[in-house]
Coordinates of C-alpha atoms and ligand atoms in Angstrom, one line a residue:
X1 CA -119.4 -36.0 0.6
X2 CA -120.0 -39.4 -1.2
X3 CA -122.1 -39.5 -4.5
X4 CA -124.6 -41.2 -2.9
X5 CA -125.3 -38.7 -0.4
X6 CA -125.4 -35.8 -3.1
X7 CA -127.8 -38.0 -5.1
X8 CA -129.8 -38.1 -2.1
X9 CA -130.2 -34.6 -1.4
X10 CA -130.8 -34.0 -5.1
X11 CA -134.0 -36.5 -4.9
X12 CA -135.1 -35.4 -1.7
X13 CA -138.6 -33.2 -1.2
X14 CA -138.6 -33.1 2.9
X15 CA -139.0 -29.5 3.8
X16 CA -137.5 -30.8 7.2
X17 CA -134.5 -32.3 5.5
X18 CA -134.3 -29.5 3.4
X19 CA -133.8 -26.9 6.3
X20 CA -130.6 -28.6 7.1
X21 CA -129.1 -28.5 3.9
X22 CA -129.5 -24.9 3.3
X23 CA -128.2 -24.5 7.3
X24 CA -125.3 -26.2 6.3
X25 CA -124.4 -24.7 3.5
X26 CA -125.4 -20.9 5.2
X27 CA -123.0 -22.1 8.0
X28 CA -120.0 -23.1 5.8
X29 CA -120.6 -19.7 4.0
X30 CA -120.2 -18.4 6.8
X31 CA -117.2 -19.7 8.3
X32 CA -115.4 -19.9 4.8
X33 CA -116.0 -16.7 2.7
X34 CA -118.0 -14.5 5.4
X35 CA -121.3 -11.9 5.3
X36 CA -119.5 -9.4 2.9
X37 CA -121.8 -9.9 -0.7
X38 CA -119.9 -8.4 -3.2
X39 CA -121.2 -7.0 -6.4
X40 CA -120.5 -7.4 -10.1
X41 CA -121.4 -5.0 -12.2
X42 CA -122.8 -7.0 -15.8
X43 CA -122.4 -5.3 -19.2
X44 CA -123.1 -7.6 -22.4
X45 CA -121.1 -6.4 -24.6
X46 CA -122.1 -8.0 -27.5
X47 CA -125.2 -10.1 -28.6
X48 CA -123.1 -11.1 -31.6
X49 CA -122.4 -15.2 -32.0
X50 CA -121.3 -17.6 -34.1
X51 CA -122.5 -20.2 -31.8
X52 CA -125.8 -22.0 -32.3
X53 CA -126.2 -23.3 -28.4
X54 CA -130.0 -25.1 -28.4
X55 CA -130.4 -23.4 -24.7
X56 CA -129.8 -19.4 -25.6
X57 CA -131.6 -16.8 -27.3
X58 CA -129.0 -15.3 -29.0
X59 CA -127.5 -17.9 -30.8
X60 CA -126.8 -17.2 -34.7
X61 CA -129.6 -19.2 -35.6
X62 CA -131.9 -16.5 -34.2
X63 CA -132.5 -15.2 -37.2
X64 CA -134.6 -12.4 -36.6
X65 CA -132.7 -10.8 -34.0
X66 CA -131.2 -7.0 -34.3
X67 CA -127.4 -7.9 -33.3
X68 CA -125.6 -5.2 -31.4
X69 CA -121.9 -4.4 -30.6
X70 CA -121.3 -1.6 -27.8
X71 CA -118.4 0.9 -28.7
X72 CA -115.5 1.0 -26.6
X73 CA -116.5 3.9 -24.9
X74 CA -120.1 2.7 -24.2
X75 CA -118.6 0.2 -21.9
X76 CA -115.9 2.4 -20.4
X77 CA -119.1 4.4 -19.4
X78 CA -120.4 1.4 -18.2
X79 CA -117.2 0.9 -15.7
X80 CA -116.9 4.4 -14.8
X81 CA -121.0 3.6 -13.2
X82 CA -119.7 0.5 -11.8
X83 CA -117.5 2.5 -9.6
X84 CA -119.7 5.5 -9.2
X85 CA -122.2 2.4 -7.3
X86 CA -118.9 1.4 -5.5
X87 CA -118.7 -2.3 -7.7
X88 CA -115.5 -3.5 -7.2
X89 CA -115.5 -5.9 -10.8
X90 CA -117.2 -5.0 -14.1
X91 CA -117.9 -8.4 -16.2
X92 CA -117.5 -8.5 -19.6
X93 CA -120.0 -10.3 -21.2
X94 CA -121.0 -11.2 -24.8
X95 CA -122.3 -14.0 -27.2
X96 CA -119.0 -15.3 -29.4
X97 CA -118.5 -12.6 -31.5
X98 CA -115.1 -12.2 -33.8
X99 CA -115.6 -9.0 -34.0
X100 CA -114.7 -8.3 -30.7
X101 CA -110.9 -8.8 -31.8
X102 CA -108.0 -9.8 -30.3
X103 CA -107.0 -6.2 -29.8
X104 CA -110.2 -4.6 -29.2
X105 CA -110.5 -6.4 -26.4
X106 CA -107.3 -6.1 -25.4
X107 CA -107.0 -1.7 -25.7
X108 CA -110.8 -2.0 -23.8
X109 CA -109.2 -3.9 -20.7
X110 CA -106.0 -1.7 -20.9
X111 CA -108.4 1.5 -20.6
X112 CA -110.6 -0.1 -17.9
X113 CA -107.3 -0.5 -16.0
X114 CA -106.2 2.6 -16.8
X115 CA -109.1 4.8 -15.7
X116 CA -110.2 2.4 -12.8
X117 CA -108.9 -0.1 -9.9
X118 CA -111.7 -2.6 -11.3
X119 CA -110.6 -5.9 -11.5
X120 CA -112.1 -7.2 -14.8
X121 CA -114.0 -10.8 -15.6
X122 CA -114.2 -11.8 -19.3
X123 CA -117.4 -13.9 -20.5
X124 CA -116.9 -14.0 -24.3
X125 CA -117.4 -17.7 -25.3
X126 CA -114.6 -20.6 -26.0
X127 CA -111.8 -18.3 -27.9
X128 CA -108.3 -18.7 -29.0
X129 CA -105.2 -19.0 -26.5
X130 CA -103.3 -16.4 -28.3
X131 CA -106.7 -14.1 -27.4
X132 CA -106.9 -15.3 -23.7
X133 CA -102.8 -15.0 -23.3
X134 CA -103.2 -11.3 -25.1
X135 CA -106.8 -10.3 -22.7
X136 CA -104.6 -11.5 -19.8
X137 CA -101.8 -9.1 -20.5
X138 CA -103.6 -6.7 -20.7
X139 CA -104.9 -6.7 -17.0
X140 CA -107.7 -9.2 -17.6
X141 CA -109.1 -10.9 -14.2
X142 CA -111.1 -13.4 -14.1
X143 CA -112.8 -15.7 -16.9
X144 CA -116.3 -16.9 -16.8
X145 CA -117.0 -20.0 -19.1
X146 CA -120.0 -22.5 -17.7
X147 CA -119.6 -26.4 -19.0
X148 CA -123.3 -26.5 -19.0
X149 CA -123.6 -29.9 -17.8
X150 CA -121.0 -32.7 -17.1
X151 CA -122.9 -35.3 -19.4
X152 CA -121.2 -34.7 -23.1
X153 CA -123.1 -36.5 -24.6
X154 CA -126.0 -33.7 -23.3
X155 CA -123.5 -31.2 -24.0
X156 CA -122.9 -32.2 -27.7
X157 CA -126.7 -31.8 -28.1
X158 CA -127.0 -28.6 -26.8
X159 CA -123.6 -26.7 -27.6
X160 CA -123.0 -28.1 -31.4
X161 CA -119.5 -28.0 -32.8
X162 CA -118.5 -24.8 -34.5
X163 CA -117.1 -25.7 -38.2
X164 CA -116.8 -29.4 -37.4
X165 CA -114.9 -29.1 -34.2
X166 CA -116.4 -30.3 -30.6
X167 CA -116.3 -27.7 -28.2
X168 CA -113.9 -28.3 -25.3
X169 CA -114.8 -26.1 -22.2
X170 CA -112.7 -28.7 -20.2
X171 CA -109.5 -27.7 -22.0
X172 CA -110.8 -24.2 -22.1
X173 CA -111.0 -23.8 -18.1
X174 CA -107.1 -25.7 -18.0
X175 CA -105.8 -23.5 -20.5
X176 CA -106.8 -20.1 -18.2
X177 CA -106.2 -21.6 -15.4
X178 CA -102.2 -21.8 -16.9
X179 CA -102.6 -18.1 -17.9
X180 CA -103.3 -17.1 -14.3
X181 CA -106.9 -16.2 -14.8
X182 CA -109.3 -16.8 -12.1
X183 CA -111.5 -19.4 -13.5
X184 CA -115.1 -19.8 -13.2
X185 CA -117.3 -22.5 -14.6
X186 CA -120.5 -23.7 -13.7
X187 CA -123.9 -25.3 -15.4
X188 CA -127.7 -25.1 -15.8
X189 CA -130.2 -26.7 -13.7
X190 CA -133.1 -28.6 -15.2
X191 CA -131.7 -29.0 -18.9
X192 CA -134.3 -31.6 -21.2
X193 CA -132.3 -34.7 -20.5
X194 CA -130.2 -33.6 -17.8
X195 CA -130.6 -36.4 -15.0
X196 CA -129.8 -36.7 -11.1
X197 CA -126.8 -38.7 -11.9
X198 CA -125.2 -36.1 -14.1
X199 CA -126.4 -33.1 -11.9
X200 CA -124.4 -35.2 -8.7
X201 CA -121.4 -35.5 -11.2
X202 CA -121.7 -31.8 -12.3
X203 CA -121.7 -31.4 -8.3
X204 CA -118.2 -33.6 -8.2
X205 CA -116.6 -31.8 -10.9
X206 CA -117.3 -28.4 -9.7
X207 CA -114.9 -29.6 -6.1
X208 CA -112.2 -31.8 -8.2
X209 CA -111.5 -29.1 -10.9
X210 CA -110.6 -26.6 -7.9
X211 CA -113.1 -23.6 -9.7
X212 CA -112.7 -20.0 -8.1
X213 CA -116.3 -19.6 -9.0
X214 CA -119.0 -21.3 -9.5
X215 CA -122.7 -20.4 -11.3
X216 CA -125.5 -22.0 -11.2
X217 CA -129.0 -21.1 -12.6
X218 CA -132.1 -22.6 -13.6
X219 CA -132.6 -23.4 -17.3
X220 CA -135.2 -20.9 -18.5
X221 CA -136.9 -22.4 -21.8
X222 CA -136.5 -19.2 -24.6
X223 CA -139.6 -20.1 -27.0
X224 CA -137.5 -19.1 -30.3
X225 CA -135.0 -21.8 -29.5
X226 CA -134.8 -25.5 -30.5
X227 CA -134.3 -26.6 -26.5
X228 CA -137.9 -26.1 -26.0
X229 CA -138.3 -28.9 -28.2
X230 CA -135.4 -31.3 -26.6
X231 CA -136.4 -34.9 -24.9
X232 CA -137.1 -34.9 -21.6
X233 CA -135.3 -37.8 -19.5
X234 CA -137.7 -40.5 -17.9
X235 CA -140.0 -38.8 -15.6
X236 CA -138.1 -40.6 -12.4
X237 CA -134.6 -39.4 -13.5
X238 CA -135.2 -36.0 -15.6
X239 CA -134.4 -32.8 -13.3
X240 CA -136.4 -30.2 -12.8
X241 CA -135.4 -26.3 -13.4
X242 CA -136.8 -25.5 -10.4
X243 CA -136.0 -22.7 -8.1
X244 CA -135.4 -25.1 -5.4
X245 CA -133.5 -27.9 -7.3
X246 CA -131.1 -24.6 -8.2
X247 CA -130.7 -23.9 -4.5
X248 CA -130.1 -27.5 -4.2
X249 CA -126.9 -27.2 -6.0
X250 CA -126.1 -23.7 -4.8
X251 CA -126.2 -25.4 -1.4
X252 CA -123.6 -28.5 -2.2
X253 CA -121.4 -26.6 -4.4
X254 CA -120.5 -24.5 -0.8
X255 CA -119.8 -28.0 0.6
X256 CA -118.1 -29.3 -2.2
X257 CA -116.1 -25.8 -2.5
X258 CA -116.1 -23.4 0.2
X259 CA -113.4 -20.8 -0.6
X260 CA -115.3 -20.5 -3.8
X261 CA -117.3 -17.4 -5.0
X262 CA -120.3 -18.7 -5.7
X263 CA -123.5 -15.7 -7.2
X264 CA -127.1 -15.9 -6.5
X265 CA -128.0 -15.7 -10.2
X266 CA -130.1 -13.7 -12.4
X267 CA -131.5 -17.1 -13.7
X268 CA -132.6 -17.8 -10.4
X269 CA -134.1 -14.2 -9.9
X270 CA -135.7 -14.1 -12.9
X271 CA -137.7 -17.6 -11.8
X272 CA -138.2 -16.2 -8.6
X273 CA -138.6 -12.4 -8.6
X274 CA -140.0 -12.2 -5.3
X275 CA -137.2 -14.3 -3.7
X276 CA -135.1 -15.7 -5.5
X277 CA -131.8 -13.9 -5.1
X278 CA -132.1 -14.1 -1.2
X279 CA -133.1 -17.5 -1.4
X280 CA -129.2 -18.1 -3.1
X281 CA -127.5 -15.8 -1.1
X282 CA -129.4 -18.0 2.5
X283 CA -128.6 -21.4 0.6
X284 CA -124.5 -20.6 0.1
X285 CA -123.9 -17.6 -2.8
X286 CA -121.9 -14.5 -1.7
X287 CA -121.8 -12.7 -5.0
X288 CA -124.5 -10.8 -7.0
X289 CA -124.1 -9.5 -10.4
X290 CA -126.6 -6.4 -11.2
X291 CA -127.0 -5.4 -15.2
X292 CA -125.6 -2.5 -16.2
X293 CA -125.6 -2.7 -19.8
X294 CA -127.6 0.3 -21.5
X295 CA -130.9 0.0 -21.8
X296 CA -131.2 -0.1 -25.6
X297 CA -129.3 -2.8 -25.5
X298 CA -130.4 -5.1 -22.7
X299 CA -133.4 -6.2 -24.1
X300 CA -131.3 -7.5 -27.0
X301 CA -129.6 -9.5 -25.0
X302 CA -132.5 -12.3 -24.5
X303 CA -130.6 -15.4 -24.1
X304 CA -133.6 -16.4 -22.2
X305 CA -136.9 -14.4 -21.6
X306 CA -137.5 -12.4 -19.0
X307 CA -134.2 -11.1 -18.1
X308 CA -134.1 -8.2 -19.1
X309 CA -137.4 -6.8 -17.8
X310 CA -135.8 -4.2 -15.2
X311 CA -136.2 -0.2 -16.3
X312 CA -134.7 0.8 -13.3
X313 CA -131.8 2.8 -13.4
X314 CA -128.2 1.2 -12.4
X315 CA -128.5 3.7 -9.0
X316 CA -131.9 2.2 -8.6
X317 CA -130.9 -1.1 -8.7
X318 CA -128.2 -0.9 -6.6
X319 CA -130.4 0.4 -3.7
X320 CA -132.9 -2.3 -4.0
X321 CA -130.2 -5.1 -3.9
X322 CA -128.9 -2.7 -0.7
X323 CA -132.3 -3.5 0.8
X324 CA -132.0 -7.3 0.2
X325 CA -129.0 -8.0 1.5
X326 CA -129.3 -5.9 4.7
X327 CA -132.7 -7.4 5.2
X328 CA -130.8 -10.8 5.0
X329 CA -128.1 -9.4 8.1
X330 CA -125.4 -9.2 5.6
X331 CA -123.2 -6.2 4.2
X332 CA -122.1 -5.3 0.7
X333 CA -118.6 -6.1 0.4
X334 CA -116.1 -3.6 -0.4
X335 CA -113.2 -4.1 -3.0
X336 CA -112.4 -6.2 -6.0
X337 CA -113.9 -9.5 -4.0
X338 CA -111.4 -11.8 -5.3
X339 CA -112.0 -15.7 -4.6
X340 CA -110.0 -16.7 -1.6
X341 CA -110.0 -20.1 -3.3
X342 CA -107.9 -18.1 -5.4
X343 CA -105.9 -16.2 -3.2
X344 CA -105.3 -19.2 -1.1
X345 CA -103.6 -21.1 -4.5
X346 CA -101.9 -18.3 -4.8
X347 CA -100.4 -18.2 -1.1
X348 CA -99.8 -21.9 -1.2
X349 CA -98.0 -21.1 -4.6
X350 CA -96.2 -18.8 -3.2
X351 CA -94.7 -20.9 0.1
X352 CA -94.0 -23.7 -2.7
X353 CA -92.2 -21.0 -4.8
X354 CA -89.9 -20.2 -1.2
X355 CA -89.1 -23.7 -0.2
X356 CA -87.5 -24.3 -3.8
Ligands
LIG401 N1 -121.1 -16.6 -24.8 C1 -120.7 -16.8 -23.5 C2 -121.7 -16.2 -22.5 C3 -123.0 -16.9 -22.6 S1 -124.3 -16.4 -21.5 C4 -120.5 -18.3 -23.2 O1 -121.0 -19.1 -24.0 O2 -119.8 -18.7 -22.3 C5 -123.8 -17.0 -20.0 C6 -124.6 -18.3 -19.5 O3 -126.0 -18.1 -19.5 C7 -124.4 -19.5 -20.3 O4 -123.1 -20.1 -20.0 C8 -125.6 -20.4 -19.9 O5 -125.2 -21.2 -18.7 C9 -126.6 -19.3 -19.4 N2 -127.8 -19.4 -20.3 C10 -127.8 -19.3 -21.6 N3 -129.1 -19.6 -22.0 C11 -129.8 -19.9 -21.0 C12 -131.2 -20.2 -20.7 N4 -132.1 -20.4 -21.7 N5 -131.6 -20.5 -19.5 C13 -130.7 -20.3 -18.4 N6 -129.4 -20.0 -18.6 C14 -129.0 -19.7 -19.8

């Protein structure tokens, strides 16, 4: 699809017009990735960072925050529900904290892999490759690191260097993609400043960088941090965080990238409790990633507000995201739920490997 046409559908309001788009991305979900929705299960490991992003509510310059580290065996009870609820993937999620070391990490994964067939996804921020080379060892998945937005001039302003050095999500995603990770990226919708142009490059990136998954949520302003308080663009070009500007992009990432695993996000059910996470799963996602991190903790875990409102139990969650996606015609999917963007690399790797 040209620019020009993505730019189009980003500006365009017809409900009409509209109605196709999300067909057309429903149909090539269909057809590419099928009706299986397979679920993550999300524990936040950490609401420890060093980072001082303008967007999240746990950045270190959240001052008044109560910081929290779960034990190793507090998340291996966290996997050990995950396959209890039948979740093929536990993520691992945290701010960037040090202290979850190089070989803490590491002896958590190897005990995940040990006691469970869970494939495991890392979220822990832009770390070292010695770390990523050492988590992938050790059984390590899948790695989750959004770049936010594609402007970097946007991204400066909103993700500040760490001691003096720019942070590189670019390299970051290259770097695990050499280490054999399945690598996710992805960005927020409706940023102060973020225009139409750099959403419809965002969109162009997500297809030439050949991602195995791809998030996408609404920006969700978290009073206690300095984005509330970020320029808007002009009114004609700024985008809005809008549940429907989200789907919008749900809906041409599937174009731009149909093997891709693409989740219906807790941003975008948070904006839209009602709806919101069948409205991503009709509009192209396939994946959803219930919370199961401890209660005690979740609500620590703000990096925007509202998130963390559920008190259900994990069981209880799982049965109300049973209802949704059988209400939408579609089955949970059994298994680990790898990308076949992935697996297909790997098969074309594989022929390459055979013909040498
Ligand atoms: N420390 C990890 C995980 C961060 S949380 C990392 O930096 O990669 C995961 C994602 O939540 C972020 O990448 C960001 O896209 C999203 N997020 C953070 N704050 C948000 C906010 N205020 N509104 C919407 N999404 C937000």
């Amino acid at each position: 699809m040209q620019q020009t046409q993505r730019l189009t559908w980003l500006r365009t309001s017809d409900p009409r017009r509209l109605a196709s788009l999300w067909w057309q991305a429903d149909s090539v979900r269909r057809e590419a990735v099928g009706d299986e929705v397979f679920l993550r299960g999300l524990v936040e490991v950490s609401n420890i960072c060093r980072r001082r992003c303008a967007y999240c509510g746990i950045s270190a310059e959240h001052k008044g925050l109560e910081r929290y580290r779960m034990s190793t065996e507090e998340v291996l009870a966290c996997a050990h529900t995950a396959v209890r609820l039948g979740y093929g993937t536990v993520v691992l999620q945290a701010g960037e904290d040090p202290g979850l070391t190089k070989t803490r990490v590491s002896d958590l994964i190897r005990q995940i892999k040990e006691q469970t067939d869970l494939a495991v996804t890392l979220s822990l921020g832009e770390r070292e490759e010695d770390e990523l080379a050492a988590w992938r060892a050790a059984g390590a998945d899948r790695y989750l690191a959004r770049f936010e937005t594609s402007n970097r001039e946007l991204f400066d302003r909103i993700h500040p260097p760490l001691n003096g050095q720019p942070a590189d999500r670019i390299r970051l995603l290259r770097t695990l993609r050499v280490l054999g990770y399945e690598v996710g990226s992805g960005v927020m919708v409706g940023i102060p400043g973020q225009t139409y142009d750099d959403l419809a490059r965002d969109i162009e990136w997500f297809a030439e960088s050949e991602l195995d998954m791809i998030g996408v949520g609404p920006f969700v302003p978290h009073p206690v941090t300095p984005a509330v308080k970020l320029p808007a663009a002009a009114p004609e070009q700024q985008v809005p965080n809008s549940v429907e500007m989200t789907c919008k992009v749900v809906a041409l990432a599937r174009l731009a990238c149909p093997k891709t695993n693409i989740p219906s996000t807790t941003a975008l059910g948070t904006l839209d409790r009602e709806n919101g996470t069948e409205l991503g799963l009709q509009r192209g996602a396939n994946i959803v990633m219930p919370n199961l991190t401890p209660h005690g903790y979740r609500f620590l875990y703000e990096i925007y507000p509202g998130k963390a409102n559920s008190q259900d139990s994990p069981a209880d969650v799982r049965e109300e995201l049973a209802r949704r996606i059988h209400g939408l015609g579609r089955t949970i999917g059994a298994g680990r739920g790898d990308s076949p963007h992935y697996r297909a690399g790997l098969a074309a790797a594989a022929v390459c490997g055979e013909a040498e």
